[in-house]
């Protein structure tokens, strides 16, 4: 639980010891929880897909910049080609992020503001449950936060601007949404007298140049690959329709995923940061958290007027949200705010229970179970291997990057696997070992399997065999495997249009 707020002022030695003990206890508990969850929960489809990227480190990929592939590459060399190895650096990043939030929070008024901010950050449901996942949002969030941490010091020691620039560049190599950090930083600097003075020095511009130089690695890769990732990601920006229903969905989802208690406190922190924007005491961090977030928030709101905002997109902003929530709490000895702060960490406890449940090999629920999507993949791979052997298949083809990634992550599948459609995803990666001149087996979910479309890609398509993953509950656990032969020339170049 969050410690009660204290009046602002320098901490006593006893307070300092209690803070260090509290921080170490928090970090130890988080490390134990996340390491156990990272090793015990099977990979998601996206993580398995990024694992394949990591087998051939590049400066760019079809869907995203390269950072998550680099992290997975490093992690599996330390902890093996396992779920823990894939997730090792994201787990470490979550602990570093907690330290950074703590340190930034210590600059807010209040003796325990840092610990409060760190607790509230980890109490957000997305961070509590999702920070173990090897997805691009995790490195993007770490480097975004590291840039804020460096900028907070740069106004006192300008050399930190170089660290801020490097962190911003690495954030852009993680996910393109980090590009919104630059206008946010300029907005924050332009809004404060000390920031305007900094803008008249070379340091912020050197930082911008450093960020651009680092990001240029991915720009160069895109230039050599027909702007593949840029076309995919920036193609979402343009509005083709007006659908404001997504705005309510976005706001409602974020209210829940932030943890409603944290979200309400953050709203109060926004009001306080704005109200005290001209004061000298403690407003710098709160105002920085607010203003650096505004350009990205504005884009998300605009995007939600014509298309769905995925739940994880705003995650780089969550550290700033936690700092604003802590700002609302510090100095409030009475009233609803301390109570909200004390109960907010229940979100972390609930997520810990959820992570433990997802690591169970079998469902405990009698009907549908959201965790079923993670279960049953080793047995499914063995079934696919068995059907393939029965039909003399030399390879396994999939019609989904997720199925392809998860099958290849299972030791029970020895046949080489290849995704037959969306071949752009595999641009610049080593060619598949699948020899399509030989008979193969195509596997996909039963609900989207279309033999008629598959016949446009193969001379022969045999009768499909139904196979079941896990308990077979729901359409996402029923698959079919069809023997094929006589692949169309150039299939691995042009892809197989199956209408999926």
Tab-separated table of C-alpha atoms in Angstrom:
chain	number	residue	atom	x	y	z
A	1	UNK	CA	0.000	0.000	0.000
A	2	UNK	CA	1.053	3.540	-0.582
A	3	UNK	CA	2.594	5.265	2.419
A	4	UNK	CA	0.658	8.182	3.803
A	5	UNK	CA	1.701	11.538	2.435
A	6	UNK	CA	4.003	13.703	4.448
A	7	UNK	CA	4.491	17.425	4.512
A	8	UNK	CA	7.061	18.701	2.084
A	9	UNK	CA	10.574	19.141	3.326
A	10	UNK	CA	13.877	17.334	3.494
A	11	UNK	CA	13.621	13.774	4.812
A	12	UNK	CA	15.245	12.897	8.101
A	13	UNK	CA	17.845	10.091	8.198
A	14	UNK	CA	15.169	7.750	9.581
A	15	UNK	CA	12.830	8.704	6.769
A	16	UNK	CA	15.622	8.076	4.254
A	17	UNK	CA	16.244	4.597	5.634
A	18	UNK	CA	12.543	3.772	5.534
A	19	UNK	CA	12.367	4.985	1.941
A	20	UNK	CA	15.297	2.824	0.900
A	21	UNK	CA	13.847	-0.193	2.674
A	22	UNK	CA	10.458	0.432	1.084
A	23	UNK	CA	11.979	0.805	-2.379
A	24	UNK	CA	14.084	-2.341	-2.029
A	25	UNK	CA	11.066	-4.292	-0.800
A	26	UNK	CA	9.011	-3.073	-3.756
A	27	UNK	CA	11.734	-3.921	-6.276
A	28	UNK	CA	12.305	-7.357	-4.751
A	29	UNK	CA	8.620	-8.219	-4.798
A	30	UNK	CA	8.217	-6.988	-8.378
A	31	UNK	CA	11.307	-8.885	-9.546
A	32	UNK	CA	10.123	-12.153	-7.981
A	33	UNK	CA	6.594	-11.785	-9.364
A	34	UNK	CA	7.651	-10.850	-12.872
A	35	UNK	CA	10.408	-13.412	-13.220
A	36	UNK	CA	8.044	-16.193	-12.153
A	37	UNK	CA	5.329	-14.942	-14.492
A	38	UNK	CA	7.745	-14.422	-17.389
A	39	UNK	CA	8.996	-17.991	-17.146
A	40	UNK	CA	5.656	-19.632	-16.412
A	41	UNK	CA	3.265	-17.960	-18.863
A	42	UNK	CA	3.455	-19.223	-22.470
A	43	UNK	CA	4.372	-16.750	-25.185
A	44	UNK	CA	1.654	-14.740	-26.881
A	45	UNK	CA	1.338	-14.727	-30.680
A	46	UNK	CA	3.085	-11.370	-31.024
A	47	UNK	CA	5.955	-12.397	-28.746
A	48	UNK	CA	6.491	-15.597	-30.703
A	49	UNK	CA	6.527	-13.547	-33.908
A	50	UNK	CA	9.114	-11.124	-32.517
A	51	UNK	CA	11.158	-14.126	-31.367
A	52	UNK	CA	11.552	-15.049	-35.037
A	53	UNK	CA	12.762	-11.516	-35.766
A	54	UNK	CA	15.425	-11.920	-33.100
A	55	UNK	CA	16.913	-14.878	-34.952
A	56	UNK	CA	18.057	-12.396	-37.601
A	57	UNK	CA	18.761	-8.977	-36.010
A	58	UNK	CA	18.148	-6.162	-38.457
A	59	UNK	CA	17.712	-2.380	-38.404
A	60	UNK	CA	14.019	-2.676	-39.217
A	61	UNK	CA	11.125	-5.041	-39.755
A	62	UNK	CA	7.734	-5.010	-41.445
A	63	UNK	CA	5.685	-4.040	-38.380
A	64	UNK	CA	8.013	-2.053	-36.124
A	65	UNK	CA	11.494	-0.658	-35.600
A	66	UNK	CA	14.043	-3.196	-34.366
A	67	UNK	CA	14.505	-2.657	-30.625
A	68	UNK	CA	12.300	-5.497	-29.363
A	69	UNK	CA	14.103	-7.966	-31.635
A	70	UNK	CA	17.445	-6.792	-30.253
A	71	UNK	CA	16.190	-7.219	-26.690
A	72	UNK	CA	14.951	-10.741	-27.345
A	73	UNK	CA	18.217	-11.616	-29.091
A	74	UNK	CA	20.125	-10.551	-25.973
A	75	UNK	CA	17.719	-12.189	-23.538
A	76	UNK	CA	17.789	-15.649	-25.091
A	77	UNK	CA	21.585	-15.611	-24.961
A	78	UNK	CA	21.411	-15.144	-21.211
A	79	UNK	CA	18.406	-17.289	-20.238
A	80	UNK	CA	18.026	-19.597	-23.251
A	81	UNK	CA	15.428	-19.822	-25.996
A	82	UNK	CA	12.577	-19.974	-23.498
A	83	UNK	CA	9.713	-17.734	-22.451
A	84	UNK	CA	11.959	-16.325	-19.713
A	85	UNK	CA	14.759	-15.666	-22.195
A	86	UNK	CA	12.404	-13.875	-24.562
A	87	UNK	CA	11.078	-11.720	-21.713
A	88	UNK	CA	14.214	-11.234	-19.647
A	89	UNK	CA	15.012	-7.678	-20.761
A	90	UNK	CA	11.390	-6.474	-20.520
A	91	UNK	CA	11.343	-7.713	-16.900
A	92	UNK	CA	14.605	-5.884	-16.202
A	93	UNK	CA	13.221	-2.788	-17.931
A	94	UNK	CA	10.167	-2.775	-15.662
A	95	UNK	CA	12.447	-2.600	-12.631
A	96	UNK	CA	14.573	0.180	-14.129
A	97	UNK	CA	11.388	2.088	-14.996
A	98	UNK	CA	10.248	1.791	-11.395
A	99	UNK	CA	13.555	3.268	-10.213
A	100	UNK	CA	13.265	6.137	-12.692
A	101	UNK	CA	9.701	6.919	-11.624
A	102	UNK	CA	10.823	6.800	-7.994
A	103	UNK	CA	13.677	9.208	-8.670
A	104	UNK	CA	11.490	11.629	-10.632
A	105	UNK	CA	8.817	11.376	-7.951
A	106	UNK	CA	11.359	12.376	-5.309
A	107	UNK	CA	11.475	15.780	-7.015
A	108	UNK	CA	7.796	16.330	-6.256
A	109	UNK	CA	6.938	18.000	-2.940
A	110	UNK	CA	6.620	15.475	-0.137
A	111	UNK	CA	9.090	13.180	1.587
A	112	UNK	CA	7.609	9.949	0.229
A	113	UNK	CA	6.460	11.192	-3.122
A	114	UNK	CA	8.953	8.982	-4.963
A	115	UNK	CA	7.716	5.766	-3.376
A	116	UNK	CA	4.129	6.866	-3.904
A	117	UNK	CA	4.796	7.493	-7.594
A	118	UNK	CA	6.568	4.134	-8.001
A	119	UNK	CA	3.697	2.287	-6.353
A	120	UNK	CA	1.076	4.064	-8.416
A	121	UNK	CA	3.013	3.362	-11.608
A	122	UNK	CA	3.077	-0.360	-10.908
A	123	UNK	CA	-0.556	-0.254	-9.794
A	124	UNK	CA	-1.705	0.687	-13.304
A	125	UNK	CA	-3.183	-2.495	-14.696
A	126	UNK	CA	-1.320	-2.409	-17.992
A	127	UNK	CA	2.068	-2.008	-16.306
A	128	UNK	CA	1.271	-4.503	-13.548
A	129	UNK	CA	0.167	-7.224	-15.960
A	130	UNK	CA	1.837	-6.302	-19.234
A	131	UNK	CA	5.348	-5.183	-18.359
A	132	UNK	CA	6.678	-8.747	-18.637
A	133	UNK	CA	5.683	-9.013	-22.299
A	134	UNK	CA	8.296	-8.819	-25.037
A	135	UNK	CA	6.460	-6.250	-27.157
A	136	UNK	CA	7.682	-2.927	-28.602
A	137	UNK	CA	5.731	-0.861	-26.057
A	138	UNK	CA	8.027	-1.976	-23.223
A	139	UNK	CA	11.326	-0.612	-24.584
A	140	UNK	CA	9.479	2.426	-25.956
A	141	UNK	CA	8.138	3.157	-22.459
A	142	UNK	CA	11.531	2.713	-20.814
A	143	UNK	CA	13.374	5.024	-23.194
A	144	UNK	CA	10.573	7.622	-23.156
A	145	UNK	CA	10.814	7.656	-19.365
A	146	UNK	CA	14.611	7.760	-19.475
A	147	UNK	CA	14.382	10.826	-21.722
A	148	UNK	CA	12.113	12.548	-19.188
A	149	UNK	CA	14.510	11.635	-16.388
A	150	UNK	CA	17.437	13.142	-18.297
A	151	UNK	CA	15.479	16.278	-19.251
A	152	UNK	CA	14.575	16.868	-15.613
A	153	UNK	CA	18.295	17.096	-14.868
A	154	UNK	CA	19.299	18.879	-18.033
A	155	UNK	CA	18.009	22.244	-16.831
A	156	UNK	CA	20.512	22.013	-13.980
A	157	UNK	CA	23.334	20.180	-15.793
A	158	UNK	CA	23.061	20.747	-19.551
A	159	UNK	CA	25.176	17.718	-20.414
A	160	UNK	CA	22.140	15.581	-19.570
A	161	UNK	CA	20.575	16.844	-22.799
A	162	UNK	CA	22.816	14.385	-24.628
A	163	UNK	CA	21.396	11.551	-22.562
A	164	UNK	CA	17.884	12.778	-23.266
A	165	UNK	CA	18.606	12.828	-26.999
A	166	UNK	CA	20.070	9.337	-26.952
A	167	UNK	CA	17.094	8.009	-24.997
A	168	UNK	CA	14.632	9.678	-27.366
A	169	UNK	CA	16.406	8.149	-30.357
A	170	UNK	CA	16.300	4.698	-28.777
A	171	UNK	CA	12.611	5.198	-28.030
A	172	UNK	CA	12.019	5.888	-31.733
A	173	UNK	CA	13.942	2.708	-32.563
A	174	UNK	CA	11.425	0.941	-30.333
A	175	UNK	CA	8.152	2.357	-31.639
A	176	UNK	CA	7.276	5.273	-33.892
A	177	UNK	CA	4.865	6.763	-31.356
A	178	UNK	CA	7.985	8.022	-29.539
A	179	UNK	CA	8.263	10.680	-32.242
A	180	UNK	CA	5.602	12.588	-30.298
A	181	UNK	CA	8.090	13.087	-27.477
A	182	UNK	CA	9.980	15.772	-29.425
A	183	UNK	CA	7.068	18.237	-29.800
A	184	UNK	CA	6.112	17.486	-26.200
A	185	UNK	CA	9.585	18.422	-24.998
A	186	UNK	CA	9.525	21.647	-27.021
A	187	UNK	CA	6.099	22.492	-25.587
A	188	UNK	CA	7.362	21.994	-22.050
A	189	UNK	CA	10.486	24.076	-22.654
A	190	UNK	CA	8.573	26.868	-24.364
A	191	UNK	CA	6.116	27.057	-21.503
A	192	UNK	CA	8.588	27.734	-18.700
A	193	UNK	CA	11.122	30.576	-18.286
A	194	UNK	CA	14.018	28.209	-17.597
A	195	UNK	CA	12.977	26.114	-20.566
A	196	UNK	CA	12.968	29.134	-22.851
A	197	UNK	CA	16.438	29.988	-21.642
A	198	UNK	CA	17.541	26.425	-22.453
A	199	UNK	CA	16.141	26.739	-25.972
A	200	UNK	CA	18.523	29.628	-26.563
A	201	UNK	CA	21.492	27.331	-25.904
A	202	UNK	CA	22.848	24.624	-28.209
A	203	UNK	CA	22.075	21.751	-25.828
A	204	UNK	CA	18.448	20.887	-26.692
A	205	UNK	CA	19.295	21.101	-30.382
A	206	UNK	CA	22.279	18.812	-29.914
A	207	UNK	CA	19.901	16.402	-28.212
A	208	UNK	CA	17.531	16.596	-31.166
A	209	UNK	CA	20.420	15.924	-33.536
A	210	UNK	CA	21.527	12.918	-31.521
A	211	UNK	CA	17.995	11.496	-31.476
A	212	UNK	CA	17.710	12.010	-35.225
A	213	UNK	CA	21.062	10.332	-35.848
A	214	UNK	CA	20.039	7.246	-33.883
A	215	UNK	CA	16.623	7.065	-35.520
A	216	UNK	CA	18.228	7.459	-38.942
A	217	UNK	CA	19.375	3.827	-38.684
A	218	UNK	CA	15.794	2.707	-39.146
A	219	UNK	CA	15.068	5.423	-41.699
A	220	UNK	CA	17.954	4.135	-43.820
A	221	UNK	CA	16.639	0.567	-43.562
A	222	UNK	CA	13.204	1.722	-44.687
A	223	UNK	CA	14.699	3.615	-47.605
A	224	UNK	CA	16.340	0.381	-48.744
A	225	UNK	CA	13.112	-1.627	-48.326
A	226	UNK	CA	10.521	0.484	-50.141
A	227	UNK	CA	9.555	2.341	-46.928
A	228	UNK	CA	7.913	-0.853	-45.728
A	229	UNK	CA	7.401	-0.052	-42.045
A	230	UNK	CA	6.622	3.599	-42.634
A	231	UNK	CA	3.895	2.678	-45.112
A	232	UNK	CA	2.318	0.243	-42.655
A	233	UNK	CA	2.441	2.408	-39.542
A	234	UNK	CA	1.963	5.908	-40.919
A	235	UNK	CA	-0.807	4.648	-43.176
A	236	UNK	CA	-2.979	4.609	-40.065
A	237	UNK	CA	-2.728	8.348	-39.600
A	238	UNK	CA	-5.062	9.423	-42.395
A	239	UNK	CA	-8.778	9.442	-41.584
A	240	UNK	CA	-11.003	7.632	-44.059
A	241	UNK	CA	-14.222	7.980	-42.039
A	242	UNK	CA	-15.757	9.710	-39.044
A	243	UNK	CA	-16.517	7.163	-36.317
A	244	UNK	CA	-16.633	8.935	-32.934
A	245	UNK	CA	-17.832	5.774	-31.182
A	246	UNK	CA	-14.161	4.828	-30.852
A	247	UNK	CA	-13.549	7.885	-28.664
A	248	UNK	CA	-15.748	6.538	-25.885
A	249	UNK	CA	-14.168	3.112	-26.252
A	250	UNK	CA	-10.688	4.610	-25.969
A	251	UNK	CA	-11.455	6.726	-22.904
A	252	UNK	CA	-13.323	3.921	-21.157
A	253	UNK	CA	-10.596	1.366	-21.817
A	254	UNK	CA	-7.848	3.667	-20.577
A	255	UNK	CA	-9.816	4.551	-17.449
A	256	UNK	CA	-9.884	0.846	-16.591
A	257	UNK	CA	-6.363	-0.041	-17.733
A	258	UNK	CA	-4.829	2.858	-15.844
A	259	UNK	CA	-6.649	1.580	-12.748
A	260	UNK	CA	-9.680	3.791	-11.999
A	261	UNK	CA	-8.185	5.001	-8.722
A	262	UNK	CA	-4.942	6.028	-10.402
A	263	UNK	CA	-6.853	7.632	-13.272
A	264	UNK	CA	-8.893	9.810	-10.914
A	265	UNK	CA	-5.790	10.823	-8.980
A	266	UNK	CA	-4.009	11.665	-12.246
A	267	UNK	CA	-6.889	13.927	-13.219
A	268	UNK	CA	-6.497	15.765	-9.942
A	269	UNK	CA	-2.743	15.921	-10.544
A	270	UNK	CA	-3.288	17.510	-13.971
A	271	UNK	CA	-5.409	20.209	-12.348
A	272	UNK	CA	-2.783	20.836	-9.680
A	273	UNK	CA	0.127	20.908	-12.135
A	274	UNK	CA	-1.695	23.451	-14.274
A	275	UNK	CA	-2.805	25.538	-11.320
A	276	UNK	CA	0.720	25.684	-9.893
A	277	UNK	CA	2.476	26.081	-13.238
A	278	UNK	CA	3.960	29.425	-12.230
A	279	UNK	CA	5.084	28.382	-8.764
A	280	UNK	CA	8.649	27.453	-7.931
A	281	UNK	CA	7.948	24.547	-5.574
A	282	UNK	CA	7.653	21.138	-7.119
A	283	UNK	CA	5.744	22.019	-10.248
A	284	UNK	CA	8.544	21.230	-12.733
A	285	UNK	CA	8.062	17.441	-12.771
A	286	UNK	CA	4.283	17.581	-12.779
A	287	UNK	CA	4.240	20.169	-15.543
A	288	UNK	CA	6.808	18.198	-17.538
A	289	UNK	CA	4.746	15.009	-17.212
A	290	UNK	CA	1.675	16.896	-18.422
A	291	UNK	CA	3.086	18.940	-21.290
A	292	UNK	CA	5.355	16.285	-22.782
A	293	UNK	CA	2.323	13.978	-22.993
A	294	UNK	CA	-0.035	16.404	-24.716
A	295	UNK	CA	0.983	15.906	-28.384
A	296	UNK	CA	0.648	12.126	-28.157
A	297	UNK	CA	-2.644	12.426	-26.249
A	298	UNK	CA	-3.939	14.806	-28.909
A	299	UNK	CA	-3.044	12.328	-31.654
A	300	UNK	CA	-4.720	9.435	-29.815
A	301	UNK	CA	-7.892	11.451	-29.356
A	302	UNK	CA	-7.883	12.437	-33.015
A	303	UNK	CA	-7.244	8.861	-34.114
A	304	UNK	CA	-10.132	7.622	-31.968
A	305	UNK	CA	-12.509	9.768	-34.011
A	306	UNK	CA	-12.013	7.558	-37.049
A	307	UNK	CA	-10.505	4.266	-35.885
A	308	UNK	CA	-9.828	2.107	-32.857
A	309	UNK	CA	-6.952	3.017	-30.549
A	310	UNK	CA	-5.341	-0.204	-29.398
A	311	UNK	CA	-5.264	-0.505	-25.623
A	312	UNK	CA	-1.467	-0.632	-25.369
A	313	UNK	CA	-0.650	2.388	-27.520
A	314	UNK	CA	-0.674	4.981	-24.663
A	315	UNK	CA	1.591	2.926	-22.367
A	316	UNK	CA	4.631	5.258	-22.748
A	317	UNK	CA	2.503	7.922	-21.046
A	318	UNK	CA	1.788	5.837	-17.954
A	319	UNK	CA	4.888	6.950	-16.069
A	320	UNK	CA	3.794	10.571	-16.485
A	321	UNK	CA	0.306	9.589	-15.336
A	322	UNK	CA	1.775	8.038	-12.192
A	323	UNK	CA	3.797	11.185	-11.468
A	324	UNK	CA	0.692	13.339	-11.867
A	325	UNK	CA	-1.253	10.984	-9.598
A	326	UNK	CA	1.487	11.237	-6.990
A	327	UNK	CA	1.423	15.030	-7.314
A	328	UNK	CA	-2.268	14.935	-6.413
A	329	UNK	CA	-1.520	12.929	-3.274
A	330	UNK	CA	1.508	14.632	-1.772
A	331	UNK	CA	0.636	17.239	0.795
A	332	UNK	CA	-2.960	16.008	1.099
A	333	UNK	CA	-3.037	14.610	4.632
A	334	UNK	CA	-6.825	14.318	4.637
A	335	UNK	CA	-9.636	13.824	2.193
A	336	UNK	CA	-10.224	11.269	-0.544
A	337	UNK	CA	-6.820	11.445	-2.231
A	338	UNK	CA	-4.759	9.598	0.433
A	339	UNK	CA	-7.446	6.926	0.549
A	340	UNK	CA	-7.340	6.446	-3.208
A	341	UNK	CA	-3.537	6.187	-3.052
A	342	UNK	CA	-3.661	3.571	-0.300
A	343	UNK	CA	-6.107	1.346	-2.160
A	344	UNK	CA	-4.702	1.818	-5.680
A	345	UNK	CA	-1.990	-0.867	-5.212
A	346	UNK	CA	-4.806	-3.409	-5.023
A	347	UNK	CA	-4.568	-3.273	-8.820
A	348	UNK	CA	-1.076	-4.742	-8.597
A	349	UNK	CA	-2.309	-7.471	-6.263
A	350	UNK	CA	-5.158	-8.384	-8.622
A	351	UNK	CA	-2.775	-8.524	-11.568
A	352	UNK	CA	-0.418	-10.752	-9.585
A	353	UNK	CA	-3.281	-13.185	-9.068
A	354	UNK	CA	-4.123	-12.976	-12.763
A	355	UNK	CA	-0.531	-13.622	-13.814
A	356	UNK	CA	-0.384	-16.622	-11.515
A	357	UNK	CA	-3.569	-17.993	-13.026
A	358	UNK	CA	-2.314	-17.539	-16.582
A	359	UNK	CA	0.757	-19.607	-15.738
A	360	UNK	CA	-1.393	-22.630	-14.828
A	361	UNK	CA	-1.212	-25.398	-17.452
A	362	UNK	CA	-4.967	-26.004	-17.318
A	363	UNK	CA	-8.073	-23.874	-16.935
A	364	UNK	CA	-10.007	-23.841	-13.666
A	365	UNK	CA	-13.105	-22.262	-15.213
A	366	UNK	CA	-15.969	-24.471	-16.399
A	367	UNK	CA	-16.727	-22.434	-19.513
A	368	UNK	CA	-14.792	-19.856	-21.557
A	369	UNK	CA	-11.421	-18.772	-20.204
A	370	UNK	CA	-9.527	-15.794	-21.678
A	371	UNK	CA	-6.263	-17.530	-20.795
A	372	UNK	CA	-7.111	-20.472	-23.075
A	373	UNK	CA	-5.470	-18.609	-25.968
A	374	UNK	CA	-2.100	-19.191	-24.248
A	375	UNK	CA	-2.559	-22.883	-23.540
A	376	UNK	CA	-2.219	-26.083	-25.499
A	377	UNK	CA	0.401	-25.044	-28.057
A	378	UNK	CA	2.949	-27.818	-27.327
A	379	UNK	CA	0.291	-30.494	-27.789
A	380	UNK	CA	-1.007	-28.757	-30.919
A	381	UNK	CA	2.496	-28.748	-32.423
A	382	UNK	CA	2.812	-32.469	-31.744
A	383	UNK	CA	-0.538	-33.088	-33.432
A	384	UNK	CA	0.544	-31.075	-36.455
A	385	UNK	CA	3.793	-33.052	-36.594
A	386	UNK	CA	1.838	-36.313	-36.460
A	387	UNK	CA	-0.575	-35.312	-39.233
A	388	UNK	CA	2.346	-34.100	-41.319
A	389	UNK	CA	4.171	-37.418	-40.966
A	390	UNK	CA	1.011	-39.322	-41.894
A	391	UNK	CA	0.764	-37.378	-45.167
A	392	UNK	CA	4.473	-37.348	-45.938
A	393	UNK	CA	4.707	-33.584	-45.484
A	394	UNK	CA	8.155	-32.006	-45.647
A	395	UNK	CA	7.053	-28.631	-44.282
A	396	UNK	CA	4.200	-26.842	-42.509
A	397	UNK	CA	2.570	-23.727	-43.911
A	398	UNK	CA	0.498	-21.268	-41.914
A	399	UNK	CA	-1.833	-18.427	-42.846
A	400	UNK	CA	-1.112	-16.311	-39.770
A	401	UNK	CA	2.092	-14.841	-38.373
A	402	UNK	CA	0.882	-15.710	-34.872
A	403	UNK	CA	0.290	-19.386	-35.620
A	404	UNK	CA	3.601	-19.514	-37.481
A	405	UNK	CA	5.501	-17.961	-34.588
A	406	UNK	CA	3.920	-20.113	-31.896
A	407	UNK	CA	4.362	-23.356	-33.819
A	408	UNK	CA	8.013	-22.557	-34.436
A	409	UNK	CA	8.473	-21.849	-30.721
A	410	UNK	CA	7.405	-25.402	-29.823
A	411	UNK	CA	10.118	-28.097	-29.660
A	412	UNK	CA	7.490	-30.690	-30.642
A	413	UNK	CA	7.372	-29.352	-34.212
A	414	UNK	CA	10.428	-30.495	-36.167
A	415	UNK	CA	9.120	-29.713	-39.660
A	416	UNK	CA	10.178	-26.295	-41.006
A	417	UNK	CA	7.302	-23.805	-40.871
A	418	UNK	CA	6.560	-20.869	-43.150
A	419	UNK	CA	3.817	-18.260	-43.390
A	420	UNK	CA	2.353	-18.516	-46.871
A	421	UNK	CA	0.573	-15.165	-47.011
A	422	UNK	CA	1.751	-11.659	-45.995
A	423	UNK	CA	5.212	-12.334	-47.323
A	424	UNK	CA	6.188	-8.696	-46.772
A	425	UNK	CA	6.468	-9.518	-43.078
A	426	UNK	CA	9.546	-11.569	-43.817
A	427	UNK	CA	11.372	-9.011	-45.947
A	428	UNK	CA	15.141	-9.073	-45.447
A	429	UNK	CA	14.945	-12.097	-43.123
A	430	UNK	CA	16.703	-15.377	-43.926
A	431	UNK	CA	14.692	-17.555	-46.331
A	432	UNK	CA	12.566	-20.316	-44.873
A	433	UNK	CA	13.962	-23.849	-44.830
A	434	UNK	CA	10.633	-25.075	-46.202
A	435	UNK	CA	11.049	-26.706	-49.618
A	436	UNK	CA	7.740	-25.997	-51.323
A	437	UNK	CA	8.609	-28.270	-54.221
A	438	UNK	CA	7.797	-31.125	-51.836
A	439	UNK	CA	4.388	-31.995	-50.301
A	440	UNK	CA	3.444	-29.962	-47.252
A	441	UNK	CA	0.721	-29.343	-44.689
A	442	UNK	CA	-1.228	-26.085	-44.322
A	443	UNK	CA	-2.557	-25.304	-40.835
A	444	UNK	CA	-5.021	-22.613	-39.850
A	445	UNK	CA	-8.026	-21.924	-37.651
A	446	UNK	CA	-11.064	-23.794	-38.859
A	447	UNK	CA	-13.229	-20.679	-38.933
A	448	UNK	CA	-11.028	-18.962	-41.495
A	449	UNK	CA	-9.806	-21.950	-43.506
A	450	UNK	CA	-10.936	-21.740	-47.156
A	451	UNK	CA	-9.929	-24.752	-49.317
A	452	UNK	CA	-11.173	-23.020	-52.476
A	453	UNK	CA	-8.733	-20.126	-52.083
A	454	UNK	CA	-5.940	-22.497	-51.152
A	455	UNK	CA	-6.426	-24.335	-54.450
A	456	UNK	CA	-5.319	-21.187	-56.257
A	457	UNK	CA	-1.871	-21.672	-54.687
A	458	UNK	CA	-1.447	-25.462	-54.880
A	459	UNK	CA	-2.208	-28.016	-57.568
A	460	UNK	CA	-3.526	-30.467	-54.981
A	461	UNK	CA	-5.317	-29.762	-51.699
A	462	UNK	CA	-6.282	-32.853	-49.737
A	463	UNK	CA	-9.119	-33.269	-47.237
A	464	UNK	CA	-8.467	-31.361	-44.013
A	465	UNK	CA	-7.972	-33.009	-40.641
A	466	UNK	CA	-9.447	-31.231	-37.630
A	467	UNK	CA	-7.161	-30.793	-34.650
A	468	UNK	CA	-7.938	-29.175	-31.316
A	469	UNK	CA	-5.775	-27.009	-29.093
A	470	UNK	CA	-6.272	-27.260	-25.354
A	471	UNK	CA	-9.813	-27.958	-24.225
A	472	UNK	CA	-11.285	-27.083	-27.609
A	473	UNK	CA	-13.533	-24.370	-26.202
A	474	UNK	CA	-14.361	-21.681	-28.714
A	475	UNK	CA	-13.538	-21.081	-32.345
A	476	UNK	CA	-9.977	-19.974	-31.538
A	477	UNK	CA	-9.014	-23.471	-30.415
A	478	UNK	CA	-10.186	-25.498	-33.424
A	479	UNK	CA	-7.769	-25.877	-36.304
A	480	UNK	CA	-7.572	-27.827	-39.536
A	481	UNK	CA	-4.522	-29.228	-41.295
A	482	UNK	CA	-4.739	-29.951	-45.037
A	483	UNK	CA	-2.091	-31.760	-47.106
A	484	UNK	CA	-0.971	-29.829	-50.190
A	485	UNK	CA	1.407	-30.316	-53.077
A	486	UNK	CA	2.333	-28.632	-56.347
A	487	UNK	CA	3.026	-25.123	-55.068
A	488	UNK	CA	2.536	-22.308	-57.545
A	489	UNK	CA	5.846	-20.883	-58.841
A	490	UNK	CA	6.980	-17.819	-56.937
A	491	UNK	CA	4.698	-18.533	-53.986
A	492	UNK	CA	7.233	-17.448	-51.369
A	493	UNK	CA	7.813	-14.223	-53.242
A	494	UNK	CA	4.255	-13.237	-54.105
A	495	UNK	CA	2.468	-15.006	-51.251
A	496	UNK	CA	-0.743	-16.990	-51.230
A	497	UNK	CA	-3.852	-14.808	-51.143
A	498	UNK	CA	-6.224	-16.848	-49.001
A	499	UNK	CA	-8.565	-14.025	-48.133
A	500	UNK	CA	-7.672	-14.261	-44.425
